[in-house]
Short mmCIF file of C-alpha atoms in Angstrom, two decimals:
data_model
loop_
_atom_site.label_atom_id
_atom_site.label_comp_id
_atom_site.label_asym_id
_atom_site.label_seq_id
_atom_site.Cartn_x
_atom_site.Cartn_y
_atom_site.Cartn_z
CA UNK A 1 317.60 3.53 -8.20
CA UNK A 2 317.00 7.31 -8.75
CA UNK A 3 319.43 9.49 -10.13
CA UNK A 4 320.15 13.08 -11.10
CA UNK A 5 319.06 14.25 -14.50
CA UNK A 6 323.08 15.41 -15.26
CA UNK A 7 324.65 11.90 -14.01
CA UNK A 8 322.18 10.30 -15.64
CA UNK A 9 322.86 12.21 -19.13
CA UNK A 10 326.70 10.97 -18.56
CA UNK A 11 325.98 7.48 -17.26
CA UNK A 12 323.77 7.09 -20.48
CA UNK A 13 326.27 8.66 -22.81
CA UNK A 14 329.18 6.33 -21.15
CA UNK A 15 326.64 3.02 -21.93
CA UNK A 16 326.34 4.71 -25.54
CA UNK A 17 330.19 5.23 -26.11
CA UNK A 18 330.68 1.62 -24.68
CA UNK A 19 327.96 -0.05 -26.18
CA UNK A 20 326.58 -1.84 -22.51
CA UNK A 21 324.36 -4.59 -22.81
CA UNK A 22 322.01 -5.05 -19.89
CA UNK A 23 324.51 -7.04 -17.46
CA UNK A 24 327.76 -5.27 -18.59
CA UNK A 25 329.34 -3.52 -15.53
CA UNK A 26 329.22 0.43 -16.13
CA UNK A 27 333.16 0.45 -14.98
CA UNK A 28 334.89 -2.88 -15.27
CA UNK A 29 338.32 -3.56 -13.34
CA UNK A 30 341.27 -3.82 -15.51
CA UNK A 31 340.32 -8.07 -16.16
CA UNK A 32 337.25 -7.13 -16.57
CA UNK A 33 335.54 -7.73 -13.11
CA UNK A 34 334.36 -5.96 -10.95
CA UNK A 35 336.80 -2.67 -9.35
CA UNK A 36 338.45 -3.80 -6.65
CA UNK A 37 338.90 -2.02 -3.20
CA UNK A 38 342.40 -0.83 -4.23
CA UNK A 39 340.44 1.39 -6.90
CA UNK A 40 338.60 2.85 -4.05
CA UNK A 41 341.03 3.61 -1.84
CA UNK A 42 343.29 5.10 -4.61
CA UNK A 43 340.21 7.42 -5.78
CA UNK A 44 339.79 8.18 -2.25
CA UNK A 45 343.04 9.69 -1.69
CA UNK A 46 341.70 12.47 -4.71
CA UNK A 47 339.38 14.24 -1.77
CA UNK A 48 341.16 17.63 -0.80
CA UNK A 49 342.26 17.42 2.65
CA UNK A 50 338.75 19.24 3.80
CA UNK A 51 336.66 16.39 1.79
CA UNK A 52 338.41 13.97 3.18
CA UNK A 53 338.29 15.40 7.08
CA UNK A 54 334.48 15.77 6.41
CA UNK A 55 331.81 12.96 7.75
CA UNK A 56 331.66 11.61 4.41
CA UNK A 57 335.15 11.55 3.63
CA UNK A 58 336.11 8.81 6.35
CA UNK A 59 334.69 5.74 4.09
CA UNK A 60 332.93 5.05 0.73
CA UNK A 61 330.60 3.35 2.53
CA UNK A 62 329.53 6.85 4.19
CA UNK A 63 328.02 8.09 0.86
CA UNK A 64 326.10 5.71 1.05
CA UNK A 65 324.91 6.35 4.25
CA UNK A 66 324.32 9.84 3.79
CA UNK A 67 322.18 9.19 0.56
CA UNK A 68 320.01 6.63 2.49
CA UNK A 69 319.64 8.81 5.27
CA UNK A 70 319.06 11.79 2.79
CA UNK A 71 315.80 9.53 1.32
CA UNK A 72 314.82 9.05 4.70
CA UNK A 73 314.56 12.37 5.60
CA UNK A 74 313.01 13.17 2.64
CA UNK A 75 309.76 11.30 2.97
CA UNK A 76 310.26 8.34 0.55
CA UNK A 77 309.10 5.61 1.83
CA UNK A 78 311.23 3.07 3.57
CA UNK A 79 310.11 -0.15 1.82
CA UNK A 80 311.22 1.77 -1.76
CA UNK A 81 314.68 2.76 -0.14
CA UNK A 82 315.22 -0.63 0.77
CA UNK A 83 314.07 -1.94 -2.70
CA UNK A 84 317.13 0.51 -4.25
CA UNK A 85 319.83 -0.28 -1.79
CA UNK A 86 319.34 -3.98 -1.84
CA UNK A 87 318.21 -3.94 1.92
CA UNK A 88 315.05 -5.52 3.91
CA UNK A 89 313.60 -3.22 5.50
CA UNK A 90 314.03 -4.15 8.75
CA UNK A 91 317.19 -3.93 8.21
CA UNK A 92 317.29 -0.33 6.61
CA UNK A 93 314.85 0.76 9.80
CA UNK A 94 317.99 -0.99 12.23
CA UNK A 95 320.90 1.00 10.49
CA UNK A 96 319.10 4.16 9.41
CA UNK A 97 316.12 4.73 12.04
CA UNK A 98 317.91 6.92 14.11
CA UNK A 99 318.60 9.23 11.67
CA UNK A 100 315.78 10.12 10.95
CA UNK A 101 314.83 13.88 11.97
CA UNK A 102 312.75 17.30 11.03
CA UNK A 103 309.81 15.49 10.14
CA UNK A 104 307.67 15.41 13.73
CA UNK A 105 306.29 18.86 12.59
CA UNK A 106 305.03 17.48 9.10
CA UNK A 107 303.83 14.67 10.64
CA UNK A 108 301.74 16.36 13.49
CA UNK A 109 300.17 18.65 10.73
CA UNK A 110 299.51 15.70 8.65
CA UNK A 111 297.57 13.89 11.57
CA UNK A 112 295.68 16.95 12.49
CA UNK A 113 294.75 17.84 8.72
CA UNK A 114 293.10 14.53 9.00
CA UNK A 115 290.14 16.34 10.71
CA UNK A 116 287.55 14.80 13.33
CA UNK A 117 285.89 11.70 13.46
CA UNK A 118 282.97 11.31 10.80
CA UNK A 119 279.15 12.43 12.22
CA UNK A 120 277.43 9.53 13.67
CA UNK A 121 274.06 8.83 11.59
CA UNK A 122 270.96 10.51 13.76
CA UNK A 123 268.75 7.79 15.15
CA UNK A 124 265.58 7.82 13.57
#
């Protein structure tokens, strides 16, 4: 899954520091499983009260929402969005397909750069 150059930098240095084997969870719950949802929520409650009132402050799941949506908008493909986010794509196209928007203009431009149909050959 992509990342930015900065979080990756830290997310490396963490697996550095903790010395993560391939498999090792990046931020274990306190037994060593996965966090649970009462990690979440407590986090959650961090957001200022404008974060929070904002559309991606209602749920966690809404980041990830926004970043799919982001990709989408973006161009990348939807087959490789569904690869990172675990998804088929049908079912990425279902959820996220109507958020799509701003690219008719790109993709007009795109079809017309694709010029006229080839010259027939002359008869001869």
């Amino acid at each position: 899954m992509p990342c930015r150059p900065a979080l990756t930098r830290i997310l490396r240095e963490h697996i550095k520091e903790e010395a993560l084997k391939p498999g090792d969870l990046l931020f274990p719950g306190e037994n060593g499983g996965i966090l649970s949802g009462s990690v979440f929520r407590r986090a959650w409650r961090t957001l200022t009260p404008e974060e929070f009132a904002s559309p991606l402050g209602k749920r966690v799941y809404d980041l990830r929402h926004t970043c799919l949506t982001t990709w989408l908008n973006a161009g990348i493909p939807p087959a490789q969005i569904a690869e990172w986010a675990g998804n088929s794509v049908p079912v990425l196209l279902a959820t996220y397909a109507r958020c799509i928007s701003g690219q008719l203009r790109d993709h007009q431009r795109r079809i017309e750069a694709g010029g006229d149909l080839p010259e027939l050959p002359a008869d001869g």
